[in-house]
XYZ file of C-alpha atoms in Angstrom:
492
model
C 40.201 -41.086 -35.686
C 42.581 -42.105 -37.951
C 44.889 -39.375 -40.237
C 43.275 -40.789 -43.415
C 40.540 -40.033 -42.453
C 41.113 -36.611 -41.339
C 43.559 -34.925 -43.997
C 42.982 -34.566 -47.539
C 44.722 -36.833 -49.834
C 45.803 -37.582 -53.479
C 43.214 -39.513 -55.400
C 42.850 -43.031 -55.122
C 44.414 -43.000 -51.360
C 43.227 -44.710 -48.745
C 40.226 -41.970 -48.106
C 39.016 -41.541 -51.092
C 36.244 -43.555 -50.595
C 35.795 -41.807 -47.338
C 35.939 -38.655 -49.691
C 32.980 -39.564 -51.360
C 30.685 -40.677 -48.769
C 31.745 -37.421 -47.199
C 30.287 -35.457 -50.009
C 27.240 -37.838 -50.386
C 26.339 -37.415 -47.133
C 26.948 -33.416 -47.150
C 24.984 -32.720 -50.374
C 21.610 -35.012 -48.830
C 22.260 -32.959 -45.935
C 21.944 -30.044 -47.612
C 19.018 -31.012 -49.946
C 16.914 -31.934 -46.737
C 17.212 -28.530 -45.007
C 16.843 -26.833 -48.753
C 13.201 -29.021 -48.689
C 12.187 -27.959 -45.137
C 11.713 -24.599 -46.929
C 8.971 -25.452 -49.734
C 7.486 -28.255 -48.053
C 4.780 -26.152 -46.180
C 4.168 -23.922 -49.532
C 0.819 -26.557 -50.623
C -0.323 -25.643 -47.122
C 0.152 -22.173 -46.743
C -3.595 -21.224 -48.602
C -4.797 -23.506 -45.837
C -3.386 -22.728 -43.059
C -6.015 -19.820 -41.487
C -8.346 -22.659 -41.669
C -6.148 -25.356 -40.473
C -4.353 -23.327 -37.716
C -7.409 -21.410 -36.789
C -6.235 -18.279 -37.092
C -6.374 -14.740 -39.238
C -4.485 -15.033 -42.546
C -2.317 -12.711 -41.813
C -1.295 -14.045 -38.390
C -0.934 -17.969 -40.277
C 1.402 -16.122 -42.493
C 4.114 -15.930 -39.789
C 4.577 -19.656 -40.077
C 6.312 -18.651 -43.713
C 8.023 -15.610 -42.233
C 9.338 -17.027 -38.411
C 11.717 -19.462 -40.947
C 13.189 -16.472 -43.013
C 13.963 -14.247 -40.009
C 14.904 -17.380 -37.883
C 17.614 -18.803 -40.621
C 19.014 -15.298 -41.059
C 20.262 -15.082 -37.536
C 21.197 -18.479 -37.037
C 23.046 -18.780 -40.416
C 25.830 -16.142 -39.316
C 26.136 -17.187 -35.564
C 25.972 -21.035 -36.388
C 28.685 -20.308 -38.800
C 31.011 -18.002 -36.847
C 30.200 -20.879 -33.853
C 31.494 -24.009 -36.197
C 34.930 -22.090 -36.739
C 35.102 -21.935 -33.398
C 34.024 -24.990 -31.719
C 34.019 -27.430 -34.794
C 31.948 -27.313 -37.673
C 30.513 -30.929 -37.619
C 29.688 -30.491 -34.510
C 27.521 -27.564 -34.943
C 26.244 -29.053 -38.241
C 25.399 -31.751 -35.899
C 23.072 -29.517 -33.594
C 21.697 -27.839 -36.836
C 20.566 -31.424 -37.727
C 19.000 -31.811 -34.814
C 17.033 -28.484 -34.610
C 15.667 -29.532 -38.207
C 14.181 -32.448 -36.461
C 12.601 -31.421 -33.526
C 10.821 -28.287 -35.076
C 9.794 -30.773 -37.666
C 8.399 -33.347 -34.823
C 7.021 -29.987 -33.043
C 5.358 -28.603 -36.065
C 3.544 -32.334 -36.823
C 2.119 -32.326 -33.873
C 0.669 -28.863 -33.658
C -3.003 -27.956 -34.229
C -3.022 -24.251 -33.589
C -0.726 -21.373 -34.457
C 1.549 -20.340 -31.733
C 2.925 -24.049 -32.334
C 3.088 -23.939 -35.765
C 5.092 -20.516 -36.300
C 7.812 -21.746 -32.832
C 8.590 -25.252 -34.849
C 9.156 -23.341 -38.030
C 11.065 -20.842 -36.166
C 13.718 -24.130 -35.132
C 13.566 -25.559 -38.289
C 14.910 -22.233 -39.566
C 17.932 -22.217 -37.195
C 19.061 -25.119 -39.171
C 19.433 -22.804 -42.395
C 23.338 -23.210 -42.107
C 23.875 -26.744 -42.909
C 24.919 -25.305 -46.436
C 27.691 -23.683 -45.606
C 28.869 -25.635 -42.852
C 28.571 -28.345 -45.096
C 31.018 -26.230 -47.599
C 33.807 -25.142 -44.957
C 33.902 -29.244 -44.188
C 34.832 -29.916 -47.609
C 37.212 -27.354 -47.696
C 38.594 -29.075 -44.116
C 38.526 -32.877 -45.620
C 38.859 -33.232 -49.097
C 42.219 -33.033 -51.497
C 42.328 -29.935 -53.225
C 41.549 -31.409 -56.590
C 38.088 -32.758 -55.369
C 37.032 -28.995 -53.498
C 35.755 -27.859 -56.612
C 33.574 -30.145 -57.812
C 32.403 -30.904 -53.921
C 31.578 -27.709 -53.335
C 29.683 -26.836 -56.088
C 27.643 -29.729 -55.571
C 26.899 -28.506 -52.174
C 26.214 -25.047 -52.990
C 23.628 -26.520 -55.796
C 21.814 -28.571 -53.091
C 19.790 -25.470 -52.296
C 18.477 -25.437 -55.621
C 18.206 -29.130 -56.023
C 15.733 -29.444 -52.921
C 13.733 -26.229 -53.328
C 12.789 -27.818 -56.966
C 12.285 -31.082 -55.804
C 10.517 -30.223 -52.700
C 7.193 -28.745 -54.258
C 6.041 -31.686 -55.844
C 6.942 -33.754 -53.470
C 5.046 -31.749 -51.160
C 2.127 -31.207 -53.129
C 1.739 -35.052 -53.515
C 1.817 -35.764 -49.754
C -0.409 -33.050 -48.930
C -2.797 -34.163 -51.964
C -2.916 -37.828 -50.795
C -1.845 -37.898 -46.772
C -2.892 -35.535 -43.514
C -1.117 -31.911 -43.727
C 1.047 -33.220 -40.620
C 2.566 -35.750 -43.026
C 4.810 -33.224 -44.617
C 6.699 -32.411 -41.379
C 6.539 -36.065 -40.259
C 8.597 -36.774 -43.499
C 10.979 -33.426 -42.820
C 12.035 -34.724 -39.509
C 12.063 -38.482 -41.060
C 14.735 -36.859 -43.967
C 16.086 -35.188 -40.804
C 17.246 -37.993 -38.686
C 18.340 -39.908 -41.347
C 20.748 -36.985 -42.706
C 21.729 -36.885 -38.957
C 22.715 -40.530 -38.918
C 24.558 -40.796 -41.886
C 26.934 -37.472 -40.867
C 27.707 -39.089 -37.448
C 28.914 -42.241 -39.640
C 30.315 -40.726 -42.181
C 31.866 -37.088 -41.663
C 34.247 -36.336 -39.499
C 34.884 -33.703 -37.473
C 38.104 -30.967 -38.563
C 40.658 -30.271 -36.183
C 40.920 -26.553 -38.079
C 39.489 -24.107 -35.389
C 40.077 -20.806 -34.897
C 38.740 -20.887 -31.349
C 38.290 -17.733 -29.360
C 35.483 -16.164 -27.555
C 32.117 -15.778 -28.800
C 31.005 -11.931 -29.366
C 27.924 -12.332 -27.839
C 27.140 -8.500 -28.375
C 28.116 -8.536 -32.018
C 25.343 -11.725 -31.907
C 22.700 -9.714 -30.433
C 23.419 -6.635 -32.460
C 23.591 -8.716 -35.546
C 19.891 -10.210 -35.014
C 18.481 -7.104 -33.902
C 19.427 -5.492 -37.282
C 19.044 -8.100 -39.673
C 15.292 -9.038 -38.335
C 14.426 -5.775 -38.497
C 15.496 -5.222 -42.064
C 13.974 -8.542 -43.070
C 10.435 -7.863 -41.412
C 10.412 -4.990 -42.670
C 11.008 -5.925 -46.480
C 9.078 -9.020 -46.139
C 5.758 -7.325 -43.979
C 5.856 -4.111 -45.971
C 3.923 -4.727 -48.587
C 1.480 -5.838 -46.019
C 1.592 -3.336 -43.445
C 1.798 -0.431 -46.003
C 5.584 0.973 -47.199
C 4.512 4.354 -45.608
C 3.441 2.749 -42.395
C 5.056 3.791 -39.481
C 5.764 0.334 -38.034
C 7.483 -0.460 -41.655
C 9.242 2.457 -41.674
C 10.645 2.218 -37.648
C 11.570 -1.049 -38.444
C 13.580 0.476 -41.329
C 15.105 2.841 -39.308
C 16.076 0.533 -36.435
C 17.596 -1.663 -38.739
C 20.007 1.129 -40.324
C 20.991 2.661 -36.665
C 21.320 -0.796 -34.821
C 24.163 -2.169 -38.066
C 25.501 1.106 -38.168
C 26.500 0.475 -34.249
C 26.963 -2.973 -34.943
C 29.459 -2.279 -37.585
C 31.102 0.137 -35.383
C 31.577 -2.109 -32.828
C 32.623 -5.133 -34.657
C 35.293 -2.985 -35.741
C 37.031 -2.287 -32.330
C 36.490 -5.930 -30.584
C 38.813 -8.237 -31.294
C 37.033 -11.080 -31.539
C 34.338 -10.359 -33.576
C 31.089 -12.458 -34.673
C 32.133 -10.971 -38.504
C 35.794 -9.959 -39.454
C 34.805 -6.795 -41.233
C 38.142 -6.288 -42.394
C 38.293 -9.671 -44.064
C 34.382 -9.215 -45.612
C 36.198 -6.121 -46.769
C 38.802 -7.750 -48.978
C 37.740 -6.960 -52.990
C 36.941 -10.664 -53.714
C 34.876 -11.019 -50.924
C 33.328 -7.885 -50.589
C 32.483 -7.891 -54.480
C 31.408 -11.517 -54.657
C 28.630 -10.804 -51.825
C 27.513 -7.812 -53.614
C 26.859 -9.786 -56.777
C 25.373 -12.794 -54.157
C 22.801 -10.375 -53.703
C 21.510 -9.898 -56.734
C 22.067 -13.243 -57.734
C 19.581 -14.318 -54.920
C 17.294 -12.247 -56.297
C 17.277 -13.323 -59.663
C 16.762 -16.861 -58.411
C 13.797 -16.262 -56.523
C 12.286 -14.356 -58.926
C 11.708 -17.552 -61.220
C 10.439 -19.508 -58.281
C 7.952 -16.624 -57.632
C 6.422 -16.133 -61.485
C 6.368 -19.518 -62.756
C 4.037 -21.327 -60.565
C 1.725 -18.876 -60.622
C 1.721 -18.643 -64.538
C 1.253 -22.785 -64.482
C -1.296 -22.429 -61.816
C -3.650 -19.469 -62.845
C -7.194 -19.747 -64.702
C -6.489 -20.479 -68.485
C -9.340 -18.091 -69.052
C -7.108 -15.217 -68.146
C -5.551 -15.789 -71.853
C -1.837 -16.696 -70.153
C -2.454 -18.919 -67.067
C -2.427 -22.324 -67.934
C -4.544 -24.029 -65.003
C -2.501 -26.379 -63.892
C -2.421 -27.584 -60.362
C 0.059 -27.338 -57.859
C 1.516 -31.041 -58.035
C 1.739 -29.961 -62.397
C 3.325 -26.818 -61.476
C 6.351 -28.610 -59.222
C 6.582 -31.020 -61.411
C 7.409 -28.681 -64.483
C 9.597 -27.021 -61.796
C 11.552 -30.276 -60.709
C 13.762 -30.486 -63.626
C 15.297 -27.426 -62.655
C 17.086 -28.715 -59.859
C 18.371 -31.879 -61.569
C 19.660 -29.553 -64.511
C 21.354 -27.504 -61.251
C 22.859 -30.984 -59.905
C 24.149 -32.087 -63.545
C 25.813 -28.490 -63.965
C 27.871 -28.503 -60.355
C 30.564 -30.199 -62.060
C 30.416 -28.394 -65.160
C 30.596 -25.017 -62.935
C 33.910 -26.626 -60.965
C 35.380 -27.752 -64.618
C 35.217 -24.129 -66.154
C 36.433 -23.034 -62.442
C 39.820 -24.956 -62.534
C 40.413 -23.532 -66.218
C 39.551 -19.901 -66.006
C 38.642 -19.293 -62.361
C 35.487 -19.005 -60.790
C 35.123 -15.245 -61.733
C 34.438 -16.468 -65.057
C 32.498 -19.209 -63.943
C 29.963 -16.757 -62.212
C 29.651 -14.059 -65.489
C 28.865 -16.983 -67.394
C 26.304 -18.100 -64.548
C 24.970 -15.281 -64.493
C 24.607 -14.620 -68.320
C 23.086 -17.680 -68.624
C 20.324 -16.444 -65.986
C 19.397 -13.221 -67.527
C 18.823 -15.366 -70.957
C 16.459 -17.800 -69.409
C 14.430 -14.763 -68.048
C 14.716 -13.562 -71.484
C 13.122 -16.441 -72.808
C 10.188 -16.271 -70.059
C 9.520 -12.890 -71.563
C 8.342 -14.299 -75.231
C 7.775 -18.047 -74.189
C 5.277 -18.162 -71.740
C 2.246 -19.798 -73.489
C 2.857 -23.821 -73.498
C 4.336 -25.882 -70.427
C 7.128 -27.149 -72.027
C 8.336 -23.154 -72.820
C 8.125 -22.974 -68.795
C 9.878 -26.610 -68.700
C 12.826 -24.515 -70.657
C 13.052 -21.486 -68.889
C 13.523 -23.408 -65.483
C 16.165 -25.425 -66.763
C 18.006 -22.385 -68.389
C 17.955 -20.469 -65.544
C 18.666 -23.460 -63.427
C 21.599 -24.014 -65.419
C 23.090 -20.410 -65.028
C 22.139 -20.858 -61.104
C 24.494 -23.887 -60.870
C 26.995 -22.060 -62.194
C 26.806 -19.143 -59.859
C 25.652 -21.165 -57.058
C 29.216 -23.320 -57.727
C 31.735 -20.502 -58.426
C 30.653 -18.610 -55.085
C 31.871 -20.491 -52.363
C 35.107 -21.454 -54.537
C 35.373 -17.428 -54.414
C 34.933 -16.657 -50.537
C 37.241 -19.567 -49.917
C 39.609 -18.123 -52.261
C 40.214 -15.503 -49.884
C 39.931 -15.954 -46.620
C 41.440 -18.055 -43.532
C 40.717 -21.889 -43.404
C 39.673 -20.935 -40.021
C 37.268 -18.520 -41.147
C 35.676 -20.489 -44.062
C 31.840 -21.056 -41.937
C 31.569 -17.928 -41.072
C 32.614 -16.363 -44.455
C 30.414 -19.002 -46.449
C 27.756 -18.374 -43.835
C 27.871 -14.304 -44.450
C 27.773 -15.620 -48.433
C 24.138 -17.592 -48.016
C 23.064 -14.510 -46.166
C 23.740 -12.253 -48.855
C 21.845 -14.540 -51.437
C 19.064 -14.946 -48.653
C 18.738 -10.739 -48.698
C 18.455 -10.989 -52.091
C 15.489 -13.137 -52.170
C 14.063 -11.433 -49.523
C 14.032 -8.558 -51.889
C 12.941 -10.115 -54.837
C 9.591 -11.556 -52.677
C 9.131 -7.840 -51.870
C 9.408 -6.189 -54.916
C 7.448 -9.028 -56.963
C 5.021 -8.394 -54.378
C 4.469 -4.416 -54.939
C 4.687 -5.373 -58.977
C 1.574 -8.386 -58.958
C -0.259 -6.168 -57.052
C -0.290 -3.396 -59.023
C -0.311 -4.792 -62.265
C -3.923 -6.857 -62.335
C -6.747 -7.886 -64.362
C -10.062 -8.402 -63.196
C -11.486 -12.301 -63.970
C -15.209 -12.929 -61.884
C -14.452 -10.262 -59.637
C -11.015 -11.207 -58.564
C -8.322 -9.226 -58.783
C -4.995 -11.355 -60.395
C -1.484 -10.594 -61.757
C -1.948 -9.424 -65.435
C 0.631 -10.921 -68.417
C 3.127 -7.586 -68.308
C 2.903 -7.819 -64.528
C 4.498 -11.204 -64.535
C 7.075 -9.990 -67.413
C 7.725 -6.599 -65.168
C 8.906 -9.207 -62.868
C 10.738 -11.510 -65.309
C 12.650 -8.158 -66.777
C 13.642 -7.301 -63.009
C 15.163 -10.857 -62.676
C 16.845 -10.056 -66.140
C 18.193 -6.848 -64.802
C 19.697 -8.395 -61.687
C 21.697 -11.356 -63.222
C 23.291 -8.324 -65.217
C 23.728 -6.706 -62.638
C 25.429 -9.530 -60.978
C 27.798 -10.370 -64.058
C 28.545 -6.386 -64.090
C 29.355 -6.310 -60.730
C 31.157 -9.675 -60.375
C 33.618 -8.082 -63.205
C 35.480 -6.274 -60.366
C 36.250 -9.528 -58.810
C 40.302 -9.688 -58.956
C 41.331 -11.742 -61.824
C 43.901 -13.552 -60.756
C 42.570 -17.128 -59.660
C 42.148 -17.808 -55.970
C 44.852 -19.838 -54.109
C 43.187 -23.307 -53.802
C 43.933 -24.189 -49.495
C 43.708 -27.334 -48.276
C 43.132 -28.646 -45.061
C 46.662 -29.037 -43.931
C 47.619 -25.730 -44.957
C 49.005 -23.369 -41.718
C 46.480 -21.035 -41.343
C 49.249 -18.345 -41.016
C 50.147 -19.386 -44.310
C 46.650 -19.765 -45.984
C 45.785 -15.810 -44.666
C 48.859 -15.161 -46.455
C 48.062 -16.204 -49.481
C 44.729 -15.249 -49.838
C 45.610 -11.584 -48.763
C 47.497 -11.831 -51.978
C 44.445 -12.838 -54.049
C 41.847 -10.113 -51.763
């Protein structure tokens, strides 16, 4: 492979075109694993009846992909550092496709809940995706790239509902995985043409234990946010589950601490930029999932409940789709206001711009156009933050450790959604009206929740004020890593 192809270089060089198909071919890739995620949402009501099996047993085919993608995202991203990051976005690729092929051909649960489980191990194509841009493209470019990339997880989460509400509407439920791993092999296909692999490794020994350890805790913290509200908070299962997950990351921790080749470089998530911009990750996950939570249900509900609007669920992603284009068309705003003030900046103002969308859910909430709005403003303020992130992490750590940084980042927003399901969940439930003997979210349930995603884009933009000040160190590809960790432990 040629050097033009591999090293970053000025504008109008010989690989800038290569530059751009690079990115292309990054951001689809991105977009398609970002749509694996809503495209069974039509089908969940359905599937008890479609799968056979107890409601709450079909709902592991929604939960198998959150606890699967929170394990893989860390390993897969600690792995491409280490043995090449297009290679390992490669095999995430790949697992997309076959539990997409496994899942259209199954007809009964246990199935159904394994092929979701692989598709979730593919959940680190984002940030994989990120560290190769970092790898490949001249500094002047990262910005913009990455931002884009970050933003693809927005882009096909809104564009994936009504896309998947008009297949399942017209074509056989199977369809909608039959088009995932379609999506799939094509995005495979184009990065074997088109992105090439970085010689930057950090190479090493995998820390198998930390791996283990790392899953044990995080699966237990995630089932037992996401099954709580299900099993009962008090229950002893929840509250084991809990407890398991505090001891085992305590160890975990502990150990990670005293190997010396560890899955996660504590010491390095430790670093003020980093550690801060995680922390406000958090919350900013959950103040994006929160909108994806109240608004469909607001379009979809019974207009005689005085607030729903009764629209159906191909109406509903519809209003929702403009969100993600409004995310798209802000990526290079977000990388603009990133090269002039830094991306500290660029995430307060993100996150501002979040908290005033839910704002505007609070008193607009009557007509589909006010919903049309409030998508697009928080959409907006999501493209920021989703942009100035990875600019952030990168900032401040090791071009050798960028996937497994970037990785721990997407994790971070992933816990935050997590959370925001959870506590949505306990709100809705408590706050109900009664309409023909069915119990539904009342109107102040539904702003509870809007107020909460309010609270935790402030909380974000308080939080992300502790972020040094000084702008990160932009690091290309052919910087010594030596030199790079040098740097950045200037900016950290």
């Amino acid at each position: 492979m040629s050097d033009a192809l591999t090293s970053p270089v000025s504008p109008g060089g010989p690989a800038a075109p290569r530059s751009n198909a690079v990115v292309a071919v990054l951001a689809f890739a991105g977009i398609v694993v970002s749509l694996m995620q809503t495209l069974v949402i039509p089908i969940v009501p359905e599937l008890p009846k479609l799968l056979d099996a107890p409601a709450a047993d079909a709902a592991w085919a929604v939960t198998a992909t959150l606890l699967a993608a929170a394990v893989a995202t860390p390993v897969v991203g600690r792995l491409g550092d280490m043995f090449g990051k297009r290679r390992m976005l490669l095999v995430s690729v790949v697992l997309l496709v076959a539990g997409s092929v496994v899942c259209a051909i199954s007809d009964s649960l246990a199935p159904m809940i394994a092929g979701r489980a692989v598709q979730g191990l593919a959940a680190a194509v984002v940030p994989l995706g990120i560290s190769i841009m970092r790898d490949e493209l001249p500094t002047e470019r990262l910005a913009g790239a990455t931002a884009l990339m970050s933003a693809s997880l927005g882009v096909g989460g809104a564009l994936g509902l009504p896309t998947a509400a008009l297949i399942a509407d017209h074509f056989d439920w199977h369809a909608l995985f039959w088009s995932s791993a379609g999506m799939g092999v094509v995005a495979l296909a184009l990065v074997l043409l088109f992105v090439p692999e970085s010689r930057v490794r950090s190479g090493g020994r995998f820390d198998v234990v930390g791996g283990v350890g790392m899953a044990v805790g995080l699966v237990s913290l995630l089932l037992a946010v996401s099954k709580g509200a299900d099993w009962g908070w008090t229950d002893g299962t929840t509250l084991g589950l809990f407890a398991t997950a505090v001891v085992v990351l305590l160890a975990w921790g502990f150990f990670e601490l005293r190997t010396t080749e560890p899955l996660v470089d504590l010491r390095t998530t430790a670093r003020r930029q980093v550690l801060v911009t995680n922390l406000a990750s958090i919350a900013i996950g959950f103040s994006m999932f929160a909108m994806s939570l109240v608004l469909p249900q607001l379009l979809q509900l019974p207009a005689q409940t005085g607030y729903g609007l009764g629209k159906s669920l191909l109406t509903a992603g519809l209003v929702m789709a403009p969100s993600g284009l409004v995310m798209m068309a802000f990526a290079p705003v977000s990388a603009a206001v990133s090269r002039a003030k830094g991306p500290k900046v660029t995430l307060m103002i993100g996150a501002l711009i979040v908290a005033c969308g839910y704002g505007l859910n609070i008193v607009l909430m009557s007509e589909v156009w006010h919903l049309v709005l409030v998508s697009c403003v928080i959409g907006a303020g999501i493209g920021f933050t989703y942009g100035a992130m990875p600019a952030l992490i990168m900032g401040a750590v090791d071009p050798s450790e960028t996937a497994a940084a970037n990785s721990l980042n997407t994790l971070m927003r992933s816990i935050g959604t997590s959370v925001a399901s959870a506590l949505a969940g306990v709100v809705l439930s408590h706050l109900t009206i009664d309409l023909g003997g069915y119990s539904l979210p009342s109107q102040n349930g539904f702003k509870v929740v809007m107020a909460l995603g309010a609270g935790a884009a402030l909380l974000a933009f308080a939080v992300a004020s502790f972020i040094p000040s000084r702008r990160p160190v932009a690091v290309d590809a052919s910087t010594p890593a030596t030199e790079a960790s040098a740097d950045a432990s200037k900016v950290g």
